[in-house]
Tab-separated table of C-alpha atoms in Angstrom:
chain	number	residue	atom	x	y	z
A	1376	MET	CA	47.461	120.461	-132.045
A	1377	MET	CA	50.236	119.738	-129.657
A	1378	GLU	CA	49.632	119.943	-126.040
A	1379	ILE	CA	52.037	120.392	-123.048
A	1380	LEU	CA	51.468	119.944	-119.230
A	1381	PRO	CA	53.780	119.743	-116.296
A	1382	ILE	CA	54.086	116.246	-114.957
A	1383	LYS	CA	52.737	117.243	-111.541
A	1384	SER	CA	49.613	118.752	-113.057
A	1385	LEU	CA	48.342	115.525	-114.820
A	1386	THR	CA	45.236	114.047	-113.390
A	1387	ASP	CA	43.000	111.203	-114.457
A	1388	GLN	CA	40.986	113.665	-116.795
A	1389	ASP	CA	44.109	114.013	-118.790
A	1390	SER	CA	44.520	110.393	-119.687
A	1391	LEU	CA	42.768	110.479	-123.060
A	1392	ILE	CA	45.432	112.929	-124.278
A	1393	PHE	CA	48.582	112.027	-122.405
A	1394	GLY	CA	47.847	108.359	-121.708
A	1395	GLN	CA	47.594	106.364	-118.436
A	1396	LEU	CA	51.329	105.992	-117.861
A	1397	SER	CA	51.932	109.667	-117.881
A	1398	VAL	CA	49.057	110.414	-115.505
A	1399	ALA	CA	50.295	107.653	-113.148
A	1400	LEU	CA	53.727	109.450	-113.040
A	1401	GLY	CA	51.898	112.749	-112.288
A	1402	LYS	CA	49.995	110.946	-109.485
A	1403	LEU	CA	53.229	109.855	-108.012
A	1404	ALA	CA	54.694	113.439	-108.199
A	1405	ARG	CA	51.719	114.859	-106.323
A	1406	ALA	CA	52.082	112.266	-103.709
A	1407	ASP	CA	55.743	113.667	-103.095
A	1408	PHE	CA	57.616	110.844	-104.700
A	1409	PRO	CA	60.814	111.872	-106.151
A	1410	VAL	CA	59.618	112.324	-109.749
A	1411	GLY	CA	61.913	114.349	-112.077
A	1412	ASN	CA	60.780	117.939	-112.804
A	1413	GLY	CA	59.649	117.998	-116.471
A	1414	ILE	CA	56.658	118.090	-118.933
A	1415	VAL	CA	54.638	115.628	-121.008
A	1416	VAL	CA	54.190	116.522	-124.623
A	1417	SER	CA	51.362	115.085	-126.906
A	1418	ALA	CA	51.939	114.709	-130.727
A	1419	PRO	CA	51.099	117.314	-133.163
A	1420	GLU	CA	48.660	115.017	-134.776
A	1421	PHE	CA	47.197	117.457	-137.444
A	1422	LYS	CA	50.822	118.543	-138.569
A	1423	LEU	CA	52.049	115.130	-138.960
A	1424	LYS	CA	48.871	114.096	-140.879
A	1425	THR	CA	49.140	116.946	-143.282
A	1426	ILE	CA	52.872	116.041	-144.116
A	1427	LEU	CA	52.239	112.416	-144.422
A	1428	GLU	CA	49.322	112.701	-146.902
A	1429	HIS	CA	51.596	114.114	-149.420
A	1430	PHE	CA	53.695	111.017	-149.868
A	1431	ASN	CA	52.977	107.482	-151.243
A	1432	PHE	CA	53.134	104.628	-148.769
A	1433	ASP	CA	51.063	102.241	-150.643
A	1434	LYS	CA	54.080	100.493	-152.494
A	1435	LYS	CA	56.910	98.862	-150.253
A	1436	GLU	CA	59.488	99.610	-152.827
A	1437	VAL	CA	59.039	103.422	-152.380
A	1438	PHE	CA	58.263	103.243	-148.776
A	1439	GLU	CA	61.748	103.912	-147.329
A	1440	GLN	CA	62.346	106.717	-150.072
A	1441	SER	CA	59.072	108.367	-149.121
A	1442	LEU	CA	60.100	108.084	-145.389
A	1443	SER	CA	63.364	109.844	-146.053
A	1444	LEU	CA	61.492	112.648	-147.648
A	1445	VAL	CA	59.190	112.844	-144.764
A	1446	LYS	CA	62.210	113.200	-142.436
A	1447	LYS	CA	63.642	115.937	-144.402
A	1448	GLU	CA	60.380	117.890	-144.195
A	1449	LEU	CA	59.895	117.286	-140.646
A	1450	ALA	CA	63.474	118.620	-139.867
A	1451	SER	CA	62.411	121.898	-141.539
A	1452	ILE	CA	59.519	122.408	-139.088
A	1453	PRO	CA	60.425	125.100	-136.599
A	1454	VAL	CA	60.117	124.564	-132.932
A	1455	PRO	CA	56.596	125.234	-131.852
A	1456	GLU	CA	56.148	128.434	-129.732
A	1457	ILE	CA	54.495	126.362	-126.758
A	1458	LEU	CA	57.490	124.086	-126.537
A	1459	GLN	CA	59.892	126.914	-126.668
A	1460	GLU	CA	57.984	128.647	-123.809
A	1461	GLU	CA	57.845	125.534	-121.631
A	1462	THR	CA	61.609	124.741	-121.952
A	1463	GLY	CA	63.099	128.089	-122.830
A	1464	HIS	CA	65.064	128.681	-119.405
A	1465	HIS	CA	66.187	125.124	-119.148
A	1466	LYS	CA	69.460	123.928	-120.724
A	1467	LYS	CA	69.438	120.104	-120.641
A	1468	PHE	CA	66.660	117.672	-121.368
A	1469	PHE	CA	66.235	113.848	-120.859
A	1470	LEU	CA	64.130	112.023	-123.328
A	1471	ASN	CA	64.089	108.218	-124.136
A	1472	LYS	CA	67.262	107.661	-122.253
A	1473	GLU	CA	69.035	110.287	-124.174
A	1474	VAL	CA	70.424	113.853	-123.063
A	1475	PHE	CA	69.699	116.935	-125.346
A	1476	LYS	CA	71.374	120.231	-124.838
A	1477	SER	CA	68.916	122.415	-126.834
A	1478	THR	CA	65.238	122.770	-127.481
A	1479	LYS	CA	65.720	122.197	-131.144
A	1480	ASP	CA	67.519	118.914	-130.712
A	1481	LEU	CA	64.730	117.989	-128.492
A	1482	TRP	CA	62.153	118.848	-130.857
A	1483	GLN	CA	63.902	116.896	-133.658
A	1484	LYS	CA	64.027	113.812	-131.369
A	1485	LEU	CA	60.369	114.097	-130.500
A	1486	LEU	CA	59.413	114.242	-134.266
A	1487	ASN	CA	61.682	111.188	-134.888
A	1488	VAL	CA	60.016	109.180	-132.034
A	1489	TRP	CA	56.507	109.746	-133.429
A	1490	LEU	CA	57.595	109.109	-136.923
A	1491	GLU	CA	58.898	105.648	-135.837
A	1492	GLU	CA	55.608	105.080	-134.201
A	1493	VAL	CA	53.829	105.774	-137.506
A	1494	LYS	CA	56.301	103.725	-139.565
A	1495	THR	CA	55.478	100.711	-137.166
A	1496	ARG	CA	51.716	101.269	-137.812
A	1497	ILE	CA	52.447	101.482	-141.634
A	1498	TRP	CA	54.236	98.192	-141.583
A	1499	GLN	CA	51.599	96.467	-139.616
A	1500	ASP	CA	48.392	97.884	-141.177
A	1501	GLY	CA	49.319	100.063	-144.103
A	1502	PHE	CA	48.530	103.681	-144.598
A	1503	TYR	CA	45.114	104.675	-143.304
A	1504	PRO	CA	43.377	108.139	-142.511
A	1505	GLY	CA	43.807	108.081	-138.811
A	1506	ILE	CA	47.293	106.924	-138.693
A	1507	THR	CA	48.450	109.872	-136.679
A	1508	GLN	CA	45.853	109.561	-133.962
A	1509	ASN	CA	46.681	108.582	-130.425
A	1510	LEU	CA	50.387	108.678	-130.730
A	1511	SER	CA	52.213	108.154	-127.521
A	1512	SER	CA	52.736	111.223	-125.437
A	1513	GLN	CA	56.342	111.770	-124.460
A	1514	VAL	CA	57.944	112.632	-121.025
A	1515	VAL	CA	60.571	115.298	-121.153
A	1516	ILE	CA	62.679	115.675	-117.826
A	1517	PHE	CA	64.620	118.783	-117.109
A	1518	ILE	CA	68.037	117.777	-115.843
A	1519	LYS	CA	71.393	119.236	-114.635
A	1520	LYS	CA	73.996	116.415	-114.528
A	1521	ILE	CA	72.885	112.614	-114.647
A	1522	GLU	CA	75.432	110.591	-112.847
A	1523	SER	CA	73.559	107.133	-113.415
A	1524	GLN	CA	70.542	105.838	-114.988
A	1525	GLY	CA	68.491	102.630	-115.174
A	1526	VAL	CA	65.181	100.693	-114.634
A	1527	VAL	CA	63.765	98.999	-111.339
A	1528	PHE	CA	60.731	96.818	-110.815
A	1529	PHE	CA	59.585	94.679	-107.913
A	1530	ASP	CA	59.557	90.974	-108.667
A	1531	PRO	CA	56.943	89.107	-106.626
A	1532	LEU	CA	58.441	85.771	-107.394
A	1533	GLN	CA	61.619	86.702	-105.707
A	1534	TRP	CA	59.875	89.190	-103.327
A	1535	ASP	CA	62.623	91.763	-103.877
A	1536	SER	CA	63.356	94.685	-106.210
A	1537	VAL	CA	65.347	94.165	-109.478
A	1538	ILE	CA	67.616	97.282	-110.057
A	1539	ASN	CA	69.215	97.381	-113.594
A	1540	ILE	CA	71.897	100.114	-113.771
A	1541	LYS	CA	72.453	101.234	-117.493
A	1542	PHE	CA	75.347	103.397	-116.664
A	1543	GLY	CA	77.024	104.902	-113.553
A	1544	LYS	CA	76.955	103.454	-110.004
A	1545	LEU	CA	74.656	103.839	-107.007
A	1546	HIS	CA	75.817	103.966	-103.313
A	1547	PRO	CA	74.126	101.076	-101.328
A	1548	ASN	CA	72.041	103.643	-99.445
A	1549	ASP	CA	70.570	104.808	-102.828
A	1550	LEU	CA	69.875	101.115	-103.690
A	1551	LYS	CA	67.928	100.789	-100.522
A	1552	LYS	CA	66.144	103.929	-101.139
A	1553	LEU	CA	65.186	102.882	-104.710
A	1554	ASP	CA	63.894	99.556	-103.298
A	1555	ASN	CA	61.776	101.376	-100.845
A	1556	ILE	CA	60.413	103.847	-103.629
A	1557	VAL	CA	59.366	101.100	-105.934
A	1558	ARG	CA	57.372	99.263	-103.240
A	1559	LEU	CA	55.569	102.437	-102.019
A	1560	ALA	CA	54.907	103.503	-105.657
A	1561	ASN	CA	53.307	100.100	-106.523
A	1562	LYS	CA	50.998	100.336	-103.474
A	1563	LYS	CA	50.093	103.894	-104.375
A	1564	LEU	CA	49.335	102.821	-108.170
A	1565	PHE	CA	47.827	99.540	-107.103
A	1566	ILE	CA	49.459	97.966	-110.055
A	1567	PRO	CA	53.022	97.074	-110.381
A	1568	HIS	CA	55.055	99.048	-112.885
A	1569	GLU	CA	58.638	99.026	-114.295
A	1570	TYR	CA	60.096	102.522	-113.259
A	1571	GLU	CA	62.804	104.404	-115.217
A	1572	TRP	CA	65.022	106.369	-112.838
A	1573	THR	CA	68.079	108.748	-113.004
A	1574	TYR	CA	70.490	110.036	-110.407
A	1575	ASP	CA	70.701	113.723	-110.734
A	1576	HIS	CA	71.371	115.369	-107.393
A	1577	GLY	CA	69.344	112.429	-105.946
A	1578	ILE	CA	67.094	109.577	-107.230
A	1579	LYS	CA	64.528	110.727	-109.682
A	1580	LEU	CA	61.622	108.692	-111.477
A	1581	VAL	CA	61.470	109.849	-115.091
A	1582	GLY	CA	59.158	107.251	-116.699
A	1583	LEU	CA	56.855	104.208	-116.215
A	1584	LYS	CA	56.341	101.093	-118.228
A	1585	PRO	CA	53.784	98.248	-117.672
A	1586	TYR	CA	55.327	95.450	-115.667
A	1587	THR	CA	54.673	91.987	-117.062
A	1588	PRO	CA	55.400	89.162	-114.468
A	1589	VAL	CA	56.531	85.750	-115.516
A	1590	THR	CA	53.455	83.590	-115.461
A	1591	PRO	CA	53.953	79.992	-114.131
A	1592	ALA	CA	54.123	77.413	-116.963
A	1593	TYR	CA	54.103	73.809	-116.747
A	1594	SER	CA	55.263	71.107	-119.273
A	1595	SER	CA	54.062	67.496	-118.851
A	1596	GLN	CA	56.601	66.365	-121.563
A	1597	THR	CA	60.437	66.300	-121.764
A	1598	ARG	CA	62.159	66.647	-125.215
A	1599	PHE	CA	64.711	63.855	-125.836
A	1600	VAL	CA	67.639	65.206	-127.690
A	1601	PRO	CA	70.200	62.454	-128.589
A	1602	GLY	CA	73.522	62.689	-126.973
A	1603	ARG	CA	71.996	64.860	-124.196
A	1604	GLN	CA	70.721	63.927	-120.760
A	1605	THR	CA	67.027	64.229	-120.460
A	1606	GLY	CA	65.684	66.775	-117.915
A	1607	THR	CA	63.572	65.782	-114.969
A	1608	VAL	CA	59.859	65.886	-115.395
A	1609	LYS	CA	57.961	67.250	-112.422
A	1610	PRO	CA	55.184	64.987	-111.533
A	1611	ARG	CA	51.704	66.432	-112.181
A	1612	SER	CA	48.443	65.506	-110.425
A	1613	THR	CA	44.756	66.218	-111.074
A	1614	VAL	CA	44.543	67.831	-107.625
A	1615	LYS	CA	45.079	71.674	-107.914
A	1616	VAL	CA	47.507	73.295	-105.461
A	1617	PHE	CA	46.433	76.642	-104.206
A	1618	LEU	CA	49.025	78.729	-102.425
A	1619	ASP	CA	47.915	80.618	-99.298
A	1620	LEU	CA	49.265	84.157	-99.717
A	1621	SER	CA	47.283	85.675	-96.689
A	1622	SER	CA	50.526	86.490	-94.977
A	1623	GLY	CA	53.912	87.095	-96.556
A	1624	MET	CA	54.329	87.425	-100.317
A	1625	VAL	CA	56.848	84.598	-101.024
A	1626	ILE	CA	55.408	83.029	-104.123
A	1627	GLU	CA	55.860	79.562	-105.266
A	1628	LYS	CA	55.830	78.985	-109.105
A	1629	ASP	CA	54.426	75.451	-109.277
A	1630	VAL	CA	50.839	76.214	-108.093
A	1631	ASP	CA	47.569	76.256	-109.767
A	1632	GLY	CA	45.804	79.210	-107.801
A	1633	ILE	CA	46.100	81.634	-105.057
A	1634	TYR	CA	44.019	81.791	-101.743
A	1635	ILE	CA	43.867	85.203	-99.904
A	1636	ASP	CA	42.206	85.346	-96.390
A	1637	SER	CA	41.320	89.187	-96.141
A	1638	GLY	CA	40.797	88.834	-92.343
A	1639	LYS	CA	44.744	88.347	-92.075
A	1640	ILE	CA	45.318	91.638	-94.052
A	1641	LEU	CA	42.576	93.919	-93.138
A	1642	ASP	CA	43.042	95.670	-89.822
A	1643	LEU	CA	40.302	98.122	-88.530
A	1644	ASP	CA	42.717	99.834	-86.295
A	1645	LYS	CA	44.690	100.666	-89.607
A	1646	PRO	CA	41.917	100.856	-92.084
A	1647	ARG	CA	43.486	103.042	-94.678
A	1648	ASP	CA	47.021	101.303	-94.900
A	1649	SER	CA	45.490	97.774	-94.439
A	1650	PHE	CA	42.893	98.493	-97.130
A	1651	ASP	CA	45.656	99.624	-99.647
A	1652	HIS	CA	47.813	96.583	-98.570
A	1653	LEU	CA	44.812	94.234	-99.285
A	1654	ILE	CA	44.257	95.674	-102.667
A	1655	PHE	CA	48.041	95.580	-103.446
A	1656	ARG	CA	48.108	91.910	-102.481
A	1657	ILE	CA	45.189	90.967	-104.693
A	1658	VAL	CA	46.362	92.828	-107.658
A	1659	GLU	CA	50.012	91.328	-107.279
A	1660	ALA	CA	48.751	87.828	-107.241
A	1661	SER	CA	46.160	88.393	-109.961
A	1662	LEU	CA	48.714	89.785	-112.422
A	1663	ALA	CA	51.592	87.252	-111.407
A	1664	PHE	CA	49.254	84.170	-111.815
A	1665	HIS	CA	46.945	85.332	-114.580
A	1666	PRO	CA	44.558	83.467	-115.661
A	1667	SER	CA	44.931	81.166	-112.696
A	1668	PRO	CA	42.054	81.817	-110.152
A	1669	ILE	CA	42.645	84.020	-107.096
A	1670	LEU	CA	40.187	83.204	-104.379
A	1671	VAL	CA	39.828	86.058	-101.833
A	1672	LYS	CA	37.966	85.074	-98.605
A	1673	LEU	CA	35.910	87.744	-96.888
A	1674	SER	CA	37.287	88.703	-93.462
A	1675	ASP	CA	36.447	86.254	-90.688
A	1676	LYS	CA	37.358	88.239	-87.404
A	1677	SER	CA	36.811	85.830	-84.519
A	1678	GLU	CA	36.874	86.582	-80.909
A	1679	GLY	CA	36.964	83.023	-79.893
A	1680	MET	CA	34.898	79.837	-80.091
A	1681	GLY	CA	31.193	80.621	-80.046
A	1682	LYS	CA	31.545	84.418	-80.466
A	1683	ILE	CA	30.026	86.539	-83.194
A	1684	ARG	CA	32.083	86.067	-86.268
A	1685	GLY	CA	32.205	85.266	-90.148
A	1686	ALA	CA	29.122	86.048	-92.157
A	1687	LEU	CA	26.975	87.285	-89.079
A	1688	ARG	CA	29.687	89.940	-88.222
A	1689	LEU	CA	29.977	91.091	-91.875
A	1690	ILE	CA	26.228	91.517	-92.075
A	1691	HIS	CA	26.026	93.765	-88.982
A	1692	GLN	CA	29.369	95.446	-89.189
A	1693	LYS	CA	29.368	97.637	-92.259
A	1694	SER	CA	32.895	99.020	-91.232
A	1695	LEU	CA	34.293	95.429	-91.834
A	1696	LEU	CA	32.211	94.455	-94.896
A	1697	ASN	CA	32.190	97.704	-96.963
A	1698	PRO	CA	35.905	97.989	-97.375
A	1699	LEU	CA	36.130	94.330	-98.661
A	1700	ILE	CA	33.290	94.985	-101.154
A	1701	ASP	CA	34.960	98.134	-102.229
A	1702	ALA	CA	38.385	96.412	-102.697
A	1703	LEU	CA	36.784	93.719	-104.779
A	1704	ASP	CA	34.802	96.163	-106.838
A	1705	PHE	CA	37.942	98.164	-107.485
A	1706	VAL	CA	39.982	95.122	-108.413
A	1707	ARG	CA	37.397	93.503	-110.799
A	1708	HIS	CA	35.472	96.524	-112.273
A	1709	LYS	CA	38.242	99.293	-112.196
A	1710	LYS	CA	41.317	97.171	-112.841
A	1711	GLY	CA	39.465	94.455	-114.913
A	1712	LEU	CA	41.058	91.597	-113.097
A	1713	MET	CA	38.654	88.949	-113.863
A	1714	ASN	CA	40.321	85.896	-112.289
A	1715	VAL	CA	39.478	87.232	-108.826
A	1716	HIS	CA	36.685	85.166	-107.084
A	1717	ILE	CA	35.069	85.313	-103.705
A	1718	GLY	CA	34.865	82.975	-100.627
A	1719	ILE	CA	32.281	83.630	-97.918
A	1720	PRO	CA	33.409	82.642	-94.418
A	1721	PHE	CA	31.796	80.902	-91.411
A	1722	ILE	CA	28.129	80.658	-92.247
A	1723	ARG	CA	25.605	79.512	-89.699
A	1724	ASN	CA	22.550	79.084	-91.769
A	1725	VAL	CA	21.329	79.563	-95.368
A	1726	SER	CA	19.751	83.028	-94.688
A	1727	GLU	CA	23.132	84.386	-93.741
A	1728	LEU	CA	24.513	83.193	-97.169
A	1729	ILE	CA	21.554	85.013	-99.039
A	1730	LYS	CA	22.147	88.226	-97.001
A	1731	ILE	CA	25.738	88.303	-97.921
A	1732	LYS	CA	25.157	87.583	-101.648
A	1733	ARG	CA	22.770	90.305	-101.552
A	1734	GLU	CA	25.211	92.752	-100.272
A	1735	LEU	CA	27.792	91.757	-102.855
A	1736	ALA	CA	25.172	92.061	-105.697
A	1737	VAL	CA	24.655	95.784	-104.886
A	1738	LYS	CA	28.060	96.279	-106.200
A	1739	LYS	CA	27.376	93.872	-109.123
A	1740	LEU	CA	29.440	91.175	-107.409
A	1741	MET	CA	27.076	88.408	-108.318
A	1742	ARG	CA	27.591	84.855	-109.788
A	1743	LYS	CA	28.527	84.865	-113.406
A	1744	ASN	CA	30.849	83.194	-115.845
A	1745	SER	CA	33.714	85.426	-114.761
A	1746	LEU	CA	32.923	85.505	-110.978
A	1747	GLN	CA	32.667	82.507	-108.843
A	1748	ILE	CA	31.223	82.437	-105.201
A	1749	TRP	CA	32.438	79.927	-102.805
A	1750	MET	CA	31.364	79.012	-99.416
A	1751	GLU	CA	33.700	78.051	-96.527
A	1752	ALA	CA	32.071	75.083	-94.768
A	1753	SER	CA	33.311	75.290	-91.002
A	1754	LEU	CA	30.336	74.044	-89.166
A	1755	PRO	CA	28.571	70.462	-88.997
A	1756	GLU	CA	25.257	72.411	-89.850
A	1757	ASN	CA	26.885	73.474	-93.223
A	1758	ILE	CA	27.586	69.762	-94.083
A	1759	LEU	CA	24.129	68.452	-92.728
A	1760	ASN	CA	22.261	71.112	-94.784
A	1761	LEU	CA	24.548	71.263	-97.800
A	1762	GLU	CA	21.751	70.744	-100.181
A	1763	ASP	CA	19.992	73.834	-99.072
A	1764	TYR	CA	23.272	75.889	-99.492
A	1765	LEU	CA	23.652	74.510	-103.054
A	1766	THR	CA	20.186	75.418	-103.882
A	1767	ALA	CA	20.798	78.989	-102.797
A	1768	GLY	CA	23.573	79.208	-105.507
A	1769	LEU	CA	27.145	78.492	-105.084
A	1770	ASP	CA	30.138	77.663	-107.454
A	1771	GLY	CA	32.337	75.634	-104.827
A	1772	ILE	CA	32.746	74.656	-101.311
A	1773	ILE	CA	35.972	75.327	-99.163
A	1774	LEU	CA	36.224	72.529	-96.516
A	1775	ASN	CA	37.648	73.926	-93.325
A	1776	LEU	CA	38.950	70.800	-92.014
A	1777	ASP	CA	40.430	72.298	-88.806
A	1778	GLU	CA	37.218	74.020	-87.929
A	1779	LEU	CA	35.011	70.982	-88.633
A	1780	ILE	CA	36.952	68.480	-86.660
A	1781	SER	CA	37.156	70.963	-83.721
A	1782	TYR	CA	33.434	71.108	-83.546
A	1783	LEU	CA	32.940	67.455	-84.160
A	1784	ASN	CA	35.482	66.298	-81.539
A	1785	GLY	CA	34.750	68.979	-79.127
A	1786	PHE	CA	37.978	70.907	-78.756
A	1787	ASP	CA	39.352	74.522	-79.587
A	1788	ASN	CA	41.851	74.116	-82.378
A	1789	THR	CA	43.555	77.279	-81.322
A	1790	GLN	CA	44.925	75.697	-78.208
A	1791	GLN	CA	48.177	73.857	-78.579
A	1792	GLU	CA	47.617	71.434	-75.777
A	1793	LEU	CA	44.457	70.208	-77.508
A	1794	THR	CA	45.893	69.568	-80.965
A	1795	SER	CA	46.082	65.956	-80.428
A	1796	TYR	CA	42.472	65.562	-80.982
A	1797	LYS	CA	43.220	66.351	-84.564
A	1798	ASN	CA	44.749	62.863	-85.034
A	1799	GLU	CA	41.209	61.412	-84.454
A	1800	VAL	CA	39.996	61.794	-88.001
A	1801	LYS	CA	37.924	58.785	-88.617
A	1802	GLY	CA	34.716	60.478	-87.435
A	1803	LEU	CA	35.369	63.487	-89.683
A	1804	LEU	CA	35.825	61.415	-92.713
A	1805	LYS	CA	32.714	59.415	-91.963
A	1806	PHE	CA	30.645	62.472	-91.500
A	1807	LEU	CA	31.715	64.063	-94.812
A	1808	GLU	CA	30.961	60.840	-96.890
A	1809	ASP	CA	27.251	61.795	-97.891
A	1810	SER	CA	28.001	65.413	-98.434
A	1811	LEU	CA	30.934	64.701	-100.862
A	1812	LYS	CA	28.661	62.334	-102.765
A	1813	LEU	CA	26.218	65.100	-102.977
A	1814	LEU	CA	28.851	67.595	-104.414
A	1815	HIS	CA	29.991	65.078	-106.915
A	1816	LYS	CA	26.354	64.364	-108.080
A	1817	SER	CA	25.892	68.113	-108.252
A	1818	LYS	CA	29.199	68.755	-110.113
A	1819	ILE	CA	30.167	71.245	-107.522
A	1820	PRO	CA	34.034	71.182	-106.761
A	1821	PHE	CA	35.355	71.490	-103.227
A	1822	ILE	CA	38.820	72.604	-101.975
A	1823	ALA	CA	40.245	71.383	-98.551
A	1824	LEU	CA	41.736	74.052	-96.178
A	1825	GLY	CA	43.585	73.256	-93.022
A	1826	SER	CA	46.542	71.529	-91.334
A	1827	LEU	CA	44.913	68.190	-91.936
A	1828	ASN	CA	45.165	68.430	-95.541
A	1829	LEU	CA	48.472	66.445	-95.772
A	1830	TYR	CA	47.644	63.742	-93.005
A	1831	PRO	CA	48.171	60.634	-95.135
A	1832	GLU	CA	44.682	59.101	-94.197
A	1833	VAL	CA	42.926	62.453	-94.887
A	1834	LEU	CA	44.840	63.063	-98.228
A	1835	GLU	CA	44.055	59.675	-99.624
A	1836	TYR	CA	40.437	59.977	-98.609
A	1837	LEU	CA	40.233	63.588	-100.265
A	1838	ILE	CA	41.706	62.250	-103.485
A	1839	GLU	CA	39.435	59.294	-103.640
A	1840	LYS	CA	36.275	61.630	-103.195
A	1841	GLY	CA	37.525	63.809	-105.931
A	1842	VAL	CA	38.878	66.945	-104.302
A	1843	TYR	CA	39.331	69.754	-106.757
A	1844	GLY	CA	42.239	71.252	-104.793
A	1845	LEU	CA	44.363	71.747	-101.520
A	1846	ILE	CA	45.029	75.168	-100.016
A	1847	LEU	CA	48.706	75.137	-98.751
A	1848	GLU	CA	51.244	77.178	-96.980
A	1849	LYS	CA	54.398	77.933	-98.766
A	1850	TYR	CA	56.355	75.518	-96.802
A	1851	GLU	CA	53.924	72.795	-97.741
A	1852	THR	CA	54.090	73.306	-101.307
A	1853	GLN	CA	57.602	71.967	-101.542
A	1854	GLY	CA	57.357	68.431	-103.026
A	1855	VAL	CA	53.556	68.201	-102.798
A	1856	HIS	CA	53.293	67.308	-106.455
A	1857	GLU	CA	55.285	64.216	-105.965
A	1858	LEU	CA	53.053	63.437	-102.857
A	1859	LEU	CA	49.983	63.904	-104.671
A	1860	HIS	CA	51.181	61.882	-107.625
A	1861	GLN	CA	52.084	58.945	-105.486
A	1862	ALA	CA	48.858	59.071	-103.509
A	1863	GLU	CA	46.811	59.058	-106.815
A	1864	LYS	CA	49.086	56.156	-108.100
A	1865	ARG	CA	48.218	54.042	-105.123
A	1866	LEU	CA	44.545	54.766	-105.474
A	1867	ILE	CA	44.609	53.670	-109.085
A	1868	LEU	CA	46.530	50.357	-108.184
A	1869	ARG	CA	44.138	49.807	-105.427
A	1870	SER	CA	41.148	50.188	-107.436
A	1871	ASN	CA	42.438	48.186	-110.288
A	1872	PRO	CA	44.983	45.512	-108.974
A	1873	ARG	CA	45.319	43.759	-112.107
A	1874	GLY	CA	46.024	46.766	-114.265
């Protein structure tokens, strides 16, 4: 039986009949986005099944002949009464980038769309009893006069909207409006989409498609073609590069993972907007870099050196912890983005780590093959009692070098006039020696965070001790692979001078 609903009436309960994309379009319409007025039509499954069963699709030599007969029989089917009622007072319809001027022509196009989908299934899997089940629902938009049409999507790699105009033109003001619409729509739906649009007395969204971002890919080899100049091979290193996307969304392709400090995004003065922004940031990063790891650090709201912050504040301030847990629960369990992992900030003792892990476990965010929990080591206490923390259960350590050196050297690293003390790194490196041996022995990876990462003395020390990765800002990632490659090369030559 064919079912029809207005776009604006679609809710999550209708997704089994009309599909997630149509429901998402309905969600935008109810949120007052400029969605075209129209209906969503499900396929007449039983009617199609009855007709198809009369024909032979088992032999390829008679396949096209049978298909032609099916088309003729479908053409004789009168327009369903329910479709006539829903479209009767409208004169023009927009479906699959085409305009139709009668309900009869619209009906024939719908049948052809579903028949093509059945044809594809037959070619792939042969004819089977349930071949007409779950055919795609179709969005039909009521129109007056379409002046232009196209698609738009937001490209996180360029941090800009890409607007493709299929025909017609758009005024610069409308281009700007379309850019704003796609950004807000992605936030509303939490997952980026490609949006079909028309200009019919204003911008109208008329369809959605999944947006598949370009996944970063690396090549360690260069093909040599005689007579052509060989391309330049980007140097690679064993040390992973994690891009810090806590602020801004400018994405660098040549990275191995993403680090997001939720404390720089979640704002308790704007809980709803910042919560949505946090989820959008995580989802964008997860999709753009899948399957690379996305490490999300829980919020570390600090009021100054020695004040309540980090894990202790999360434990006692539910208004800060609960939104973070809800965001991670939504991203991993509702959206199925399993490359998102958790970092726990500024822990003063093992009991705080256990309490935070218990809070996460309530929402089933516990350690497993698909979920890693990392601890940020910011205090000398963390390093001295590292074995106890590892016993409590961790998948990795984030060494906050800036915080560690500030406590060891006795200065506030947020004060510009005291940053010269950061140059005194010998004590820090000596202090880390035994703990890094323990991590190596325990086969627990560690990542370095902070402005000290690229100090030559610190970088060579980290590489020598087997650092898993570095968390870097966007401006620091330019040329970092060459820097790491050269540092690793010097280390190898130093350890094997005759090699």
